[in-house]
């Protein structure tokens, strides 16, 4: 099983500090180039799965053209199954692009409830944000169905975070993930 995993791309982030030196646009172009290179790597290496686990874009600032760019890149890898999990910066809310954009056929966007995708060698579980905060993690109600398979959990959050801020973003404990069998 071959996969690529990314998170926290933050497409169209304002880069306020960088904009003071007119570097914000340069950084946004670099993000697109990095994403294009990831897609090229997936294509060249016949990667079966592409996991995007939260904060692909900035909900408040993302442009339609950026979403179209992302989706165009996805078209370049039609044989790769793409699984996306909304994060705290791009939650799956009513007016989000996860809801209103027509994604390619090879793209699946997880909702806020735990969902399972069963593949021959792996069970892929996932859930994402439906708000900008998630203080009560869903991991507490989680159970794997087949311990003889590879079991992956796709989500966006913090593991073993110690400060109060991280407790608002799907907090999880590593020992709990191991106990469950993920």
Coordinates of N, CA and C in Angstrom, one line a residue:
X1 N 0.8 -1.2 0.0 CA 0.0 0.0 0.0 C 0.9 1.2 0.0
X2 N 0.7 2.1 -1.0 CA 1.5 3.4 -1.1 C 0.5 4.5 -0.9
X3 N 0.9 5.5 -0.1 CA 0.1 6.7 0.1 C 1.0 7.9 0.3
X4 N 0.4 9.1 0.1 CA 1.0 10.3 0.4 C 0.0 11.0 1.4
X5 N 0.5 11.6 2.4 CA -0.3 12.3 3.4 C 0.2 13.7 3.6
X6 N -0.7 14.7 3.6 CA -0.3 16.1 3.8 C -1.4 16.6 4.8
X7 N -1.1 17.8 5.3 CA -2.0 18.6 6.1 C -1.5 20.0 6.2
X8 N -2.3 20.9 6.6 CA -1.9 22.3 6.9 C -1.3 23.0 5.7
X9 N -1.9 22.8 4.5 CA -1.4 23.6 3.3 C -1.8 25.1 3.5
X10 N -3.0 25.3 4.0 CA -3.5 26.7 4.2 C -3.5 27.5 3.0
X11 N -4.0 27.0 1.9 CA -4.1 27.8 0.6 C -4.8 29.1 0.9
X12 N -4.3 30.1 0.3 CA -4.8 31.5 0.4 C -4.8 32.1 1.8
X13 N -3.9 31.6 2.6 CA -3.6 32.3 3.9 C -3.2 33.7 3.6
X14 N -3.6 34.6 4.5 CA -3.2 36.0 4.2 C -1.7 36.4 4.4
X15 N -1.0 35.6 5.2 CA 0.4 35.8 5.4 C 0.6 37.3 5.8
X16 N -0.1 37.8 6.8 CA -0.1 39.2 7.2 C 1.3 39.7 7.4
X17 N 2.1 39.0 8.1 CA 3.5 39.5 8.4 C 4.3 39.5 7.1
X18 N 4.2 38.5 6.3 CA 4.9 38.5 5.0 C 4.5 39.6 4.1
X19 N 3.2 39.9 4.1 CA 2.7 41.0 3.2 C 3.3 42.4 3.5
X20 N 3.8 42.5 4.7 CA 4.5 43.8 5.1 C 5.7 44.0 4.2
X21 N 6.3 42.9 3.7 CA 7.4 43.0 2.8 C 7.1 42.5 1.4
X22 N 5.8 42.5 1.1 CA 5.3 42.1 -0.2 C 5.7 40.7 -0.6
X23 N 5.8 39.8 0.4 CA 6.2 38.4 0.2 C 5.0 37.5 0.3
X24 N 3.8 38.0 0.6 CA 2.7 37.1 0.7 C 2.3 36.4 -0.6
X25 N 2.3 37.2 -1.7 CA 2.0 36.6 -3.0 C 3.1 35.6 -3.4
X26 N 4.3 35.8 -3.1 CA 5.4 34.9 -3.4 C 5.1 33.6 -2.6
X27 N 4.8 33.7 -1.4 CA 4.5 32.5 -0.6 C 3.3 31.7 -1.1
X28 N 2.3 32.4 -1.6 CA 1.1 31.7 -2.1 C 1.5 31.0 -3.4
X29 N 2.3 31.6 -4.2 CA 2.8 30.9 -5.5 C 3.7 29.7 -5.1
X30 N 4.5 29.8 -4.1 CA 5.3 28.7 -3.7 C 4.4 27.5 -3.2
X31 N 3.3 27.8 -2.5 CA 2.4 26.8 -2.0 C 1.8 26.0 -3.2
X32 N 1.4 26.7 -4.3 CA 0.9 26.1 -5.5 C 2.0 25.2 -6.1
X33 N 3.2 25.7 -6.2 CA 4.2 24.9 -6.8 C 4.5 23.7 -6.0
X34 N 4.5 23.8 -4.6 CA 4.8 22.6 -3.8 C 3.7 21.6 -4.0
X35 N 2.4 22.1 -4.1 CA 1.3 21.1 -4.3 C 1.4 20.5 -5.6
X36 N 1.8 21.2 -6.7 CA 1.9 20.6 -8.0 C 3.0 19.5 -8.0
X37 N 4.1 19.8 -7.2 CA 5.2 18.8 -7.1 C 4.7 17.5 -6.4
X38 N 3.8 17.7 -5.4 CA 3.3 16.5 -4.7 C 2.4 15.7 -5.7
X39 N 1.6 16.4 -6.4 CA 0.8 15.7 -7.4 C 1.7 15.0 -8.5
X40 N 2.7 15.6 -8.9 CA 3.7 15.0 -9.9 C 4.3 13.8 -9.3
X41 N 4.7 13.9 -8.0 CA 5.3 12.7 -7.3 C 4.3 11.5 -7.3
X42 N 3.1 11.8 -6.9 CA 2.0 10.8 -6.9 C 1.8 10.2 -8.3
X43 N 1.8 11.0 -9.3 CA 1.7 10.5 -10.7 C 2.8 9.6 -11.1
X44 N 4.0 10.0 -10.8 CA 5.2 9.3 -11.2 C 5.5 8.0 -10.5
X45 N 4.9 7.9 -9.3 CA 5.1 6.8 -8.4 C 3.9 5.9 -8.2
X46 N 2.9 6.1 -9.0 CA 1.6 5.3 -9.0 C 1.1 5.1 -7.5
X47 N 1.0 6.3 -6.9 CA 0.5 6.2 -5.5 C -1.0 6.0 -5.5
X48 N -1.4 5.0 -4.7 CA -2.8 4.6 -4.7 C -3.7 5.5 -3.9
X49 N -3.2 6.1 -2.8 CA -4.0 7.0 -2.0 C -3.3 8.3 -1.7
X50 N -4.1 9.3 -1.6 CA -3.7 10.7 -1.3 C -4.6 11.1 -0.1
X51 N -4.0 11.3 1.1 CA -4.7 11.7 2.3 C -4.4 13.2 2.6
X52 N -5.5 14.0 2.7 CA -5.3 15.4 3.0 C -6.1 15.6 4.3
X53 N -5.4 15.8 5.4 CA -6.0 15.8 6.7 C -6.1 17.2 7.3
X54 N -6.9 18.0 6.8 CA -7.2 19.3 7.4 C -6.4 20.5 7.0
X55 N -7.1 21.6 7.0 CA -6.5 22.9 6.7 C -5.9 23.0 5.3
X56 N -6.6 22.4 4.3 CA -6.1 22.5 2.9 C -6.1 23.9 2.5
X57 N -7.2 24.6 2.9 CA -7.3 26.1 2.6 C -7.8 26.9 3.8
X58 N -7.8 28.2 3.6 CA -8.3 29.1 4.6 C -9.7 29.5 4.3
X59 N -10.7 29.0 5.0 CA -12.1 29.2 4.7 C -12.4 30.7 4.4
X60 N -11.9 31.6 5.3 CA -12.2 33.0 5.2 C -11.6 33.7 4.0
X61 N -10.5 33.2 3.4 CA -9.8 33.9 2.4 C -9.7 33.2 1.1
X62 N -10.0 31.9 1.0 CA -9.8 31.1 -0.2 C -10.6 31.6 -1.4
X63 N -10.0 31.6 -2.5 CA -10.7 32.1 -3.7 C -11.2 30.9 -4.5
X64 N -12.2 31.1 -5.3 CA -12.7 30.0 -6.2 C -11.6 29.5 -7.1
X65 N -10.8 30.4 -7.6 CA -9.7 30.1 -8.6 C -8.7 29.1 -7.9
X66 N -8.5 29.2 -6.6 CA -7.6 28.3 -5.9 C -8.3 26.9 -5.8
X67 N -9.5 26.9 -5.5 CA -10.2 25.6 -5.4 C -10.2 24.9 -6.8
X68 N -10.4 25.7 -7.8 CA -10.3 25.1 -9.2 C -8.9 24.6 -9.5
X69 N -7.9 25.3 -9.0 CA -6.5 24.9 -9.2 C -6.3 23.6 -8.5
X70 N -6.8 23.4 -7.3 CA -6.6 22.2 -6.5 C -7.3 21.1 -7.3
X71 N -8.5 21.3 -7.7 CA -9.3 20.3 -8.3 C -8.7 19.9 -9.7
X72 N -8.1 20.9 -10.4 CA -7.4 20.6 -11.6 C -6.2 19.7 -11.4
X73 N -5.5 19.9 -10.3 CA -4.4 19.1 -9.9 C -4.9 17.6 -9.7
X74 N -6.0 17.5 -9.0 CA -6.6 16.2 -8.7 C -6.9 15.4 -10.0
X75 N -7.3 16.2 -11.1 CA -7.6 15.5 -12.3 C -6.3 14.9 -13.0
X76 N -5.2 15.3 -12.5 CA -3.9 14.8 -13.1 C -3.6 13.4 -12.5
X77 N -4.3 13.0 -11.5 CA -4.1 11.7 -10.8 C -5.4 10.9 -10.7
X78 N -6.0 10.6 -11.8 CA -7.4 10.0 -11.8 C -7.4 8.6 -11.2
X79 N -6.3 7.9 -11.1 CA -6.3 6.6 -10.6 C -5.9 6.6 -9.1
X80 N -5.7 7.7 -8.5 CA -5.4 7.8 -7.1 C -6.7 8.2 -6.3
X81 N -6.9 7.5 -5.3 CA -8.1 7.8 -4.4 C -7.7 8.9 -3.5
X82 N -8.4 10.0 -3.5 CA -8.1 11.2 -2.7 C -9.2 11.3 -1.5
X83 N -8.7 11.3 -0.3 CA -9.5 11.4 0.9 C -9.2 12.7 1.6
X84 N -10.2 13.5 1.8 CA -9.9 14.8 2.4 C -10.7 14.9 3.7
X85 N -10.1 15.5 4.7 CA -10.7 15.7 6.0 C -10.7 17.2 6.3
X86 N -11.8 17.8 6.5 CA -11.9 19.2 6.9 C -11.2 19.5 8.2
X87 N -10.5 20.6 8.4 CA -9.9 20.9 9.6 C -10.5 22.2 10.2
X88 N -9.8 22.7 11.2 CA -10.4 23.9 11.9 C -10.3 25.2 11.1
X89 N -9.4 25.2 10.1 CA -9.3 26.4 9.2 C -10.2 26.3 8.0
X90 N -10.6 25.0 7.7 CA -11.5 24.8 6.5 C -12.6 23.8 6.9
X91 N -13.4 24.1 7.9 CA -14.4 23.2 8.3 C -15.5 22.9 7.2
X92 N -16.1 21.8 7.3 CA -17.2 21.5 6.4 C -18.5 22.1 6.9
X93 N -18.7 23.4 6.6 CA -19.8 24.1 7.0 C -20.7 24.4 5.8
X94 N -21.8 24.9 6.0 CA -22.8 25.1 4.9 C -22.3 25.8 3.7
X95 N -21.5 26.8 3.8 CA -21.0 27.5 2.6 C -19.5 27.2 2.2
X96 N -19.0 26.1 2.8 CA -17.6 25.7 2.5 C -17.5 25.1 1.1
X97 N -16.4 25.1 0.5 CA -16.1 24.5 -0.8 C -16.2 23.0 -0.7
X98 N -16.1 22.4 0.5 CA -16.3 21.0 0.6 C -17.8 20.7 0.3
X99 N -18.7 21.6 0.6 CA -20.1 21.4 0.3 C -20.5 21.9 -1.1
X100 N -20.0 23.0 -1.5 CA -20.6 23.6 -2.7 C -19.8 23.4 -4.0
X101 N -18.6 22.8 -3.9 CA -17.8 22.6 -5.1 C -18.0 21.2 -5.6
X102 N -18.0 21.0 -6.9 CA -18.1 19.7 -7.5 C -16.7 19.1 -7.7
X103 N -16.3 18.3 -6.7 CA -15.0 17.7 -6.7 C -14.9 16.6 -7.7
X104 N -13.7 16.2 -8.2 CA -13.6 15.1 -9.1 C -14.1 13.8 -8.5
X105 N -14.3 12.9 -9.4 CA -14.8 11.6 -9.0 C -13.9 10.8 -8.1
X106 N -12.6 11.1 -8.1 CA -11.7 10.3 -7.3 C -11.5 11.0 -5.9
X107 N -12.3 11.9 -5.6 CA -12.2 12.7 -4.3 C -13.4 12.3 -3.4
X108 N -13.0 12.0 -2.1 CA -14.0 11.8 -1.1 C -13.7 12.7 0.0
X109 N -14.7 13.5 0.5 CA -14.6 14.4 1.6 C -15.4 13.8 2.8
X110 N -14.6 13.6 3.9 CA -15.3 13.0 5.1 C -16.1 14.1 5.8
X111 N -17.2 13.7 6.4 CA -18.0 14.6 7.2 C -17.6 14.6 8.7
X112 N -18.5 15.1 9.5 CA -18.1 15.3 10.9 C -18.3 14.0 11.8
X113 N -19.0 13.1 11.2 CA -19.2 11.8 11.9 C -18.2 10.8 11.4
X114 N -17.8 9.9 12.2 CA -16.8 8.8 11.8 C -17.4 8.0 10.7
X115 N -16.7 7.9 9.6 CA -17.1 7.1 8.5 C -16.0 6.1 8.2
X116 N -16.4 5.0 7.6 CA -15.4 4.0 7.3 C -15.4 3.7 5.8
X117 N -14.3 3.6 5.1 CA -14.1 3.2 3.7 C -13.4 1.9 3.8
X118 N -14.0 0.8 3.3 CA -13.3 -0.5 3.4 C -12.7 -0.8 2.0
X119 N -11.4 -0.9 2.0 CA -10.6 -1.3 0.8 C -10.1 -2.7 1.1
X120 N -9.6 -3.4 0.1 CA -9.2 -4.8 0.3 C -8.1 -5.0 1.4
X121 N -7.1 -4.1 1.4 CA -6.1 -4.3 2.4 C -6.2 -3.4 3.6
X122 N -7.1 -2.4 3.6 CA -7.1 -1.4 4.6 C -8.5 -0.9 4.9
X123 N -8.8 -0.6 6.1 CA -10.0 0.1 6.5 C -9.6 1.5 6.8
X124 N -10.2 2.5 6.1 CA -9.9 3.9 6.3 C -11.0 4.6 7.0
X125 N -10.8 5.0 8.2 CA -11.8 5.7 9.0 C -11.4 7.2 9.0
X126 N -12.5 8.0 9.0 CA -12.2 9.5 9.0 C -13.3 10.3 9.5
X127 N -13.0 11.5 10.0 CA -14.0 12.5 10.4 C -13.3 13.8 10.4
X128 N -14.0 14.9 10.1 CA -13.5 16.2 10.1 C -14.3 17.2 10.9
X129 N -13.8 18.4 10.8 CA -14.5 19.5 11.6 C -15.7 20.0 10.8
X130 N -16.8 20.3 11.6 CA -18.0 20.9 11.0 C -18.2 22.3 11.7
X131 N -17.1 22.8 12.3 CA -17.1 24.0 13.0 C -15.6 24.4 13.1
X132 N -15.3 25.6 13.6 CA -13.9 26.0 13.7 C -13.2 25.5 15.0
X133 N -14.0 24.8 15.8 CA -13.5 24.2 17.0 C -14.1 22.8 17.2
X134 N -13.3 21.9 17.9 CA -13.9 20.6 18.2 C -13.2 20.2 19.5
X135 N -13.9 20.5 20.6 CA -13.4 20.3 21.9 C -13.6 18.8 22.4
X136 N -14.6 18.2 21.9 CA -14.9 16.8 22.3 C -14.6 15.8 21.2
X137 N -13.4 15.2 21.3 CA -13.0 14.3 20.2 C -13.9 13.1 20.0
X138 N -14.1 12.7 18.8 CA -14.9 11.5 18.5 C -14.1 10.2 18.8
X139 N -12.9 10.3 19.0 CA -12.0 9.1 19.2 C -12.5 8.3 20.4
X140 N -13.2 9.0 21.3 CA -13.7 8.3 22.5 C -14.7 7.2 22.2
X141 N -15.5 7.4 21.1 CA -16.5 6.5 20.7 C -16.1 5.6 19.5
X142 N -14.8 5.5 19.3 CA -14.3 4.8 18.1 C -13.9 3.3 18.4
X143 N -14.2 2.5 17.5 CA -13.8 1.1 17.6 C -13.5 0.6 16.2
X144 N -12.4 -0.1 16.0 CA -12.1 -0.7 14.7 C -12.9 -2.0 14.5
X145 N -13.3 -2.3 13.3 CA -14.1 -3.4 13.0 C -13.3 -4.7 12.7
X146 N -12.2 -4.5 12.1 CA -11.4 -5.7 11.7 C -9.9 -5.5 12.1
X147 N -9.5 -6.0 13.3 CA -8.2 -5.8 13.7 C -7.1 -6.6 12.8
X148 N -7.6 -7.5 11.9 CA -6.6 -8.2 11.1 C -6.2 -7.4 9.8
X149 N -6.9 -6.2 9.6 CA -6.5 -5.4 8.5 C -5.7 -4.2 9.0
X150 N -5.1 -3.5 8.1 CA -4.5 -2.2 8.4 C -5.7 -1.2 8.7
X151 N -5.6 -0.5 9.8 CA -6.7 0.4 10.2 C -6.1 1.8 10.3
X152 N -6.5 2.7 9.4 CA -6.0 4.1 9.4 C -7.1 5.0 9.9
X153 N -6.8 6.0 10.6 CA -7.7 7.1 11.0 C -7.2 8.4 10.4
X154 N -8.1 9.0 9.6 CA -7.8 10.3 9.0 C -8.6 11.4 9.7
X155 N -7.9 12.3 10.4 CA -8.6 13.4 11.1 C -7.6 14.5 11.2
X156 N -8.0 15.6 11.7 CA -7.2 16.8 12.0 C -7.3 17.1 13.4
X157 N -6.2 17.2 14.1 CA -6.3 17.5 15.5 C -4.9 17.6 16.2
X158 N -4.9 17.5 17.5 CA -3.7 17.6 18.2 C -3.5 16.3 19.1
X159 N -2.3 15.8 19.1 CA -2.1 14.6 19.9 C -1.2 15.0 21.1
X160 N -1.7 14.6 22.3 CA -1.0 14.9 23.5 C -0.6 16.3 23.7
X161 N -1.5 17.2 23.2 CA -1.3 18.7 23.4 C -1.5 19.1 24.9
X162 N -0.5 19.9 25.3 CA -0.6 20.2 26.7 C -1.2 21.6 27.0
X163 N -1.2 22.5 26.0 CA -1.8 23.8 26.4 C -3.3 23.9 26.1
X164 N -3.9 24.8 26.7 CA -5.4 25.0 26.6 C -5.8 25.2 25.1
X165 N -5.1 25.9 24.3 CA -5.5 26.2 23.0 C -5.6 24.9 22.2
X166 N -4.7 24.0 22.3 CA -4.8 22.7 21.5 C -5.9 21.9 22.0
X167 N -6.5 22.1 23.1 CA -7.6 21.3 23.6 C -8.9 21.7 22.9
X168 N -8.9 22.7 22.0 CA -10.0 23.1 21.3 C -10.0 22.5 19.9
X169 N -9.0 21.8 19.5 CA -8.9 21.3 18.1 C -8.7 19.8 18.1
X170 N -9.8 19.1 18.4 CA -9.9 17.6 18.4 C -8.7 17.0 19.1
X171 N -8.6 17.2 20.4 CA -7.5 16.6 21.2 C -7.6 15.1 21.3
X172 N -6.5 14.4 21.2 CA -6.4 13.0 21.3 C -5.1 12.6 22.1
X173 N -5.1 11.4 22.6 CA -4.0 10.9 23.3 C -3.4 9.8 22.5
X174 N -2.1 9.8 22.4 CA -1.4 8.7 21.6 C -1.7 7.3 22.2
X175 N -1.7 7.2 23.5 CA -1.9 5.9 24.1 C -3.4 5.4 23.8
X176 N -4.3 6.3 23.7 CA -5.7 5.9 23.3 C -5.8 5.4 21.9
X177 N -5.0 6.1 21.0 CA -5.0 5.6 19.6 C -4.4 4.2 19.5
X178 N -3.3 4.0 20.2 CA -2.7 2.7 20.2 C -3.6 1.6 20.8
X179 N -4.3 2.0 21.9 CA -5.2 1.0 22.5 C -6.3 0.6 21.5
X180 N -6.8 1.5 20.7 CA -7.9 1.2 19.8 C -7.3 0.3 18.6
X181 N -6.1 0.5 18.3 CA -5.5 -0.3 17.3 C -5.3 0.4 16.0
X182 N -5.1 1.7 16.1 CA -4.8 2.5 14.9 C -3.4 2.7 14.7

